[in-house]
PDB file of C-alpha atoms in Angstrom:
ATOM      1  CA  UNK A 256      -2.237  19.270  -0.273  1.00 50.00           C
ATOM      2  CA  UNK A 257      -1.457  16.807   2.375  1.00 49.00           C
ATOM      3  CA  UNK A 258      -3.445  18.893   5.339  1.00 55.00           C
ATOM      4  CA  UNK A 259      -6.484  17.781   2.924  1.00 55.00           C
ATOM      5  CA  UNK A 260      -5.224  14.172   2.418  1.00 53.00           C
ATOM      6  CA  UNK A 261      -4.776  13.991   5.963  1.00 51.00           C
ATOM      7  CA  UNK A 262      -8.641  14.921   6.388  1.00 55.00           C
ATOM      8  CA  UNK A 263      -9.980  12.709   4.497  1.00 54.00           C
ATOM      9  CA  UNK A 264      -7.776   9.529   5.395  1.00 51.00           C
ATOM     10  CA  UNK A 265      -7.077  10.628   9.207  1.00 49.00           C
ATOM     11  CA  UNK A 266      -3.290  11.747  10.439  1.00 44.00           C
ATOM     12  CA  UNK A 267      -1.729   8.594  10.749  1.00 41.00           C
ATOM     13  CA  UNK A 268      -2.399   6.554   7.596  1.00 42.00           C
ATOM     14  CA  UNK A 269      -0.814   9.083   5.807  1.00 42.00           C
ATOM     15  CA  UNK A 270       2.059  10.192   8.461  1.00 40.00           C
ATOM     16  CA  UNK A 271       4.735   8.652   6.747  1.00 45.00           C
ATOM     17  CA  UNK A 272       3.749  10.136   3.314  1.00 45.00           C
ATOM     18  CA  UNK A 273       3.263  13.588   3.964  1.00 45.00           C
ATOM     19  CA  UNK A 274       6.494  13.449   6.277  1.00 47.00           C
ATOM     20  CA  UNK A 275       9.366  16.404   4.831  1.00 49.00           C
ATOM     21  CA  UNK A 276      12.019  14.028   5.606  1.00 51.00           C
ATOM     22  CA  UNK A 277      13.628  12.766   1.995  1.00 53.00           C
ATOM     23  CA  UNK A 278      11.960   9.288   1.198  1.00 49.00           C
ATOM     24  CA  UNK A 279      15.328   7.580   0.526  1.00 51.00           C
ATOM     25  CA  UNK A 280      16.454   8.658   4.027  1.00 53.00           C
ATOM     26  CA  UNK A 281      13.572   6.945   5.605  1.00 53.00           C
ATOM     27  CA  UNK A 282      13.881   4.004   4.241  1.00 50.00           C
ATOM     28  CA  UNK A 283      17.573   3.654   3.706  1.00 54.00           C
ATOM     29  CA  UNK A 284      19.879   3.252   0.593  1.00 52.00           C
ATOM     30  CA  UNK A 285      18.179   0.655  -1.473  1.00 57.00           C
ATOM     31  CA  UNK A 286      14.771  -0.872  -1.129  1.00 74.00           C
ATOM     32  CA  UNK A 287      12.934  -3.354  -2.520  1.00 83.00           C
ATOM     33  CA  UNK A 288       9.883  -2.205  -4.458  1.00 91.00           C
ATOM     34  CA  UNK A 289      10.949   1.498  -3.883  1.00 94.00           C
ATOM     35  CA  UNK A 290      11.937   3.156  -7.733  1.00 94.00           C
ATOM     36  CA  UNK A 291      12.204   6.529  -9.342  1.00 94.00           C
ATOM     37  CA  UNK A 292       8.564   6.079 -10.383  1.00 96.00           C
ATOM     38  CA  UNK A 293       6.655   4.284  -7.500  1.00 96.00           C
ATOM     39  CA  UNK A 294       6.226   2.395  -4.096  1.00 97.00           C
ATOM     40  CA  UNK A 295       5.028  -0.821  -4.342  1.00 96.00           C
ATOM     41  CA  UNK A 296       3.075  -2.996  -0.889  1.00 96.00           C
ATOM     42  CA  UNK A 297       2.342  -6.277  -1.126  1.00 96.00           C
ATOM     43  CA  UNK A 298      -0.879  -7.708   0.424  1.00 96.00           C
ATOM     44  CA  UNK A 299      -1.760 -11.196   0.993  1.00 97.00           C
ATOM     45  CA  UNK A 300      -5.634 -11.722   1.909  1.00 97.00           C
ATOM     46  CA  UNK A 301      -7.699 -14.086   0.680  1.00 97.00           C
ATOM     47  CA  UNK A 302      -9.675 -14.054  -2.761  1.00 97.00           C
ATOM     48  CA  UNK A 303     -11.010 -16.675  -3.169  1.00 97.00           C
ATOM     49  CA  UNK A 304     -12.723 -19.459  -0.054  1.00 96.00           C
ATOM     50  CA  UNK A 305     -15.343 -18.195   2.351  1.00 95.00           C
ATOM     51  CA  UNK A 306     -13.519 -15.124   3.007  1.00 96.00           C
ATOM     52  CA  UNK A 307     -13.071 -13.763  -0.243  1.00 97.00           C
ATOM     53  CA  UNK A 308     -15.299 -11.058   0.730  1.00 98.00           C
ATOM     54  CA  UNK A 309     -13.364  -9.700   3.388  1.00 97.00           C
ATOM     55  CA  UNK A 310      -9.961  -9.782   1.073  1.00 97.00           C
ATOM     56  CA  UNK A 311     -11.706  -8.084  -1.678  1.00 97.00           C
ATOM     57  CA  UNK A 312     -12.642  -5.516   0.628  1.00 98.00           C
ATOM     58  CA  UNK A 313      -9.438  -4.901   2.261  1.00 97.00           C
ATOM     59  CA  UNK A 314      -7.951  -4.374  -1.028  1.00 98.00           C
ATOM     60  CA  UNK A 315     -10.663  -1.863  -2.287  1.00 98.00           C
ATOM     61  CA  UNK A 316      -9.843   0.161   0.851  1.00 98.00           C
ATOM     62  CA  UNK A 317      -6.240   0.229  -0.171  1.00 98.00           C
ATOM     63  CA  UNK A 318      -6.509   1.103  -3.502  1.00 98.00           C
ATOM     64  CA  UNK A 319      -8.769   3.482  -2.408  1.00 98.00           C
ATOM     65  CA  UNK A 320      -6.450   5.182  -0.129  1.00 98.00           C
ATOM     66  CA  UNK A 321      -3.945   4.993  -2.808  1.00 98.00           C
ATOM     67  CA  UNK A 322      -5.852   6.492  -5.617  1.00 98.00           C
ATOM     68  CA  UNK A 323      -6.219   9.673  -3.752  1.00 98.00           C
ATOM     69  CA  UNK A 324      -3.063   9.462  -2.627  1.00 97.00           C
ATOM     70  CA  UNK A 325      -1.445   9.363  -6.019  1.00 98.00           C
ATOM     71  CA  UNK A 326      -4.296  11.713  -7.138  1.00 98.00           C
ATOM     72  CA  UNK A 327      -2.374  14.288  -5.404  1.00 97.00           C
ATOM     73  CA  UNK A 328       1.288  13.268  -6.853  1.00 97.00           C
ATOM     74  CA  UNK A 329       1.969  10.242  -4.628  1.00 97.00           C
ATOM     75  CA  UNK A 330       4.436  10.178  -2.234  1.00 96.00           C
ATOM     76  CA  UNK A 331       7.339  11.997  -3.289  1.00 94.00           C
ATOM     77  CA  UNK A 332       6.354  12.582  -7.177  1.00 96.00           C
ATOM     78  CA  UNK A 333       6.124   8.412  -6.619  1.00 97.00           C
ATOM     79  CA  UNK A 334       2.946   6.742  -7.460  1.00 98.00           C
ATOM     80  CA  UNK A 335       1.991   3.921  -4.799  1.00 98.00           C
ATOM     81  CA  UNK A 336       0.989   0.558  -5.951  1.00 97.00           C
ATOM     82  CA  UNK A 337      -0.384  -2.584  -4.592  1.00 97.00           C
ATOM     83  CA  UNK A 338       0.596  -5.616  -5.140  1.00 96.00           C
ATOM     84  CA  UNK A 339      -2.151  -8.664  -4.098  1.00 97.00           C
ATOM     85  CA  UNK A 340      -1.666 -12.086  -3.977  1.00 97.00           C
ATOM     86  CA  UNK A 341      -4.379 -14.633  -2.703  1.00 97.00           C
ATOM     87  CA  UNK A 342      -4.067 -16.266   0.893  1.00 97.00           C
ATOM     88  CA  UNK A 343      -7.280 -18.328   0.585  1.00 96.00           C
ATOM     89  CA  UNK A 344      -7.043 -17.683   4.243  1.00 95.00           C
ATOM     90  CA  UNK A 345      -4.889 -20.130   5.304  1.00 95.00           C
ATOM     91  CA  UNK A 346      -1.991 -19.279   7.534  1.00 93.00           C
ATOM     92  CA  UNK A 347       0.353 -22.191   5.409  1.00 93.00           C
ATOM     93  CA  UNK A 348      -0.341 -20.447   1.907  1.00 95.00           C
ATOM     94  CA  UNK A 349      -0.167 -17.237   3.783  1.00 94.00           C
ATOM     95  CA  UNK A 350       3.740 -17.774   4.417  1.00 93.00           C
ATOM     96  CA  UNK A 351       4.313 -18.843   0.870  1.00 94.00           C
ATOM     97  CA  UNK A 352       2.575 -15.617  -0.187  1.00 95.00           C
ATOM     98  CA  UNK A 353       4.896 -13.939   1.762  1.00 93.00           C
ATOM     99  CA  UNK A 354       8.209 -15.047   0.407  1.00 92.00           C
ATOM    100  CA  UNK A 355       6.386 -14.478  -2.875  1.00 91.00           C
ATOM    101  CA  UNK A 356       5.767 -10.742  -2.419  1.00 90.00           C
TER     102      UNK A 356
END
């Protein structure tokens, strides 16, 4: 299962996911966004200004790379999720973003 999800998204986008070492081990006791049921990532890019385009895109790759990730169980029996949240592309709403996610 994860030889062919390594394929088709290349060895090191999915290292961490196909790795046998137990998830909580890897990323210690308790973490934020990490439950019984799924991993969430946050993403700030920007939907909406001139560069919408380019955030759209970057999250359709994601969730791209996700869905076939959790199309094969997720990581873990977890399901991986995104979480977006528009930057407009500027670095000062970026850093609220941030603290947001």
């Amino acid at each position: 299962m994860w030889r062919q999800l390594r394929s088709r998204l290349g060895e090191r986008n999915v290292a961490c996911a196909g790795s046998d070492q137990p998830l909580q081990s890897r990323l210690g006791a308790v973490s934020r966004g990490v439950t019984e049921t799924e991993i969430r990532f946050g993403m700030s890019a920007p939907f909406s200004g001139s560069a919408k385009e380019l955030g759209r895109q970057m999250k359709l790759g994601v969730e791209t790379a996700f869905n076939v990730i959790n199309d094969v169980g997720g990581v873990h029996g977890r399901q991986v999720k995104l979480v977006a949240v528009d930057d407009g592309y500027e670095p000062t709403r970026t850093a609220e973003t941030m603290k947001q996610l």
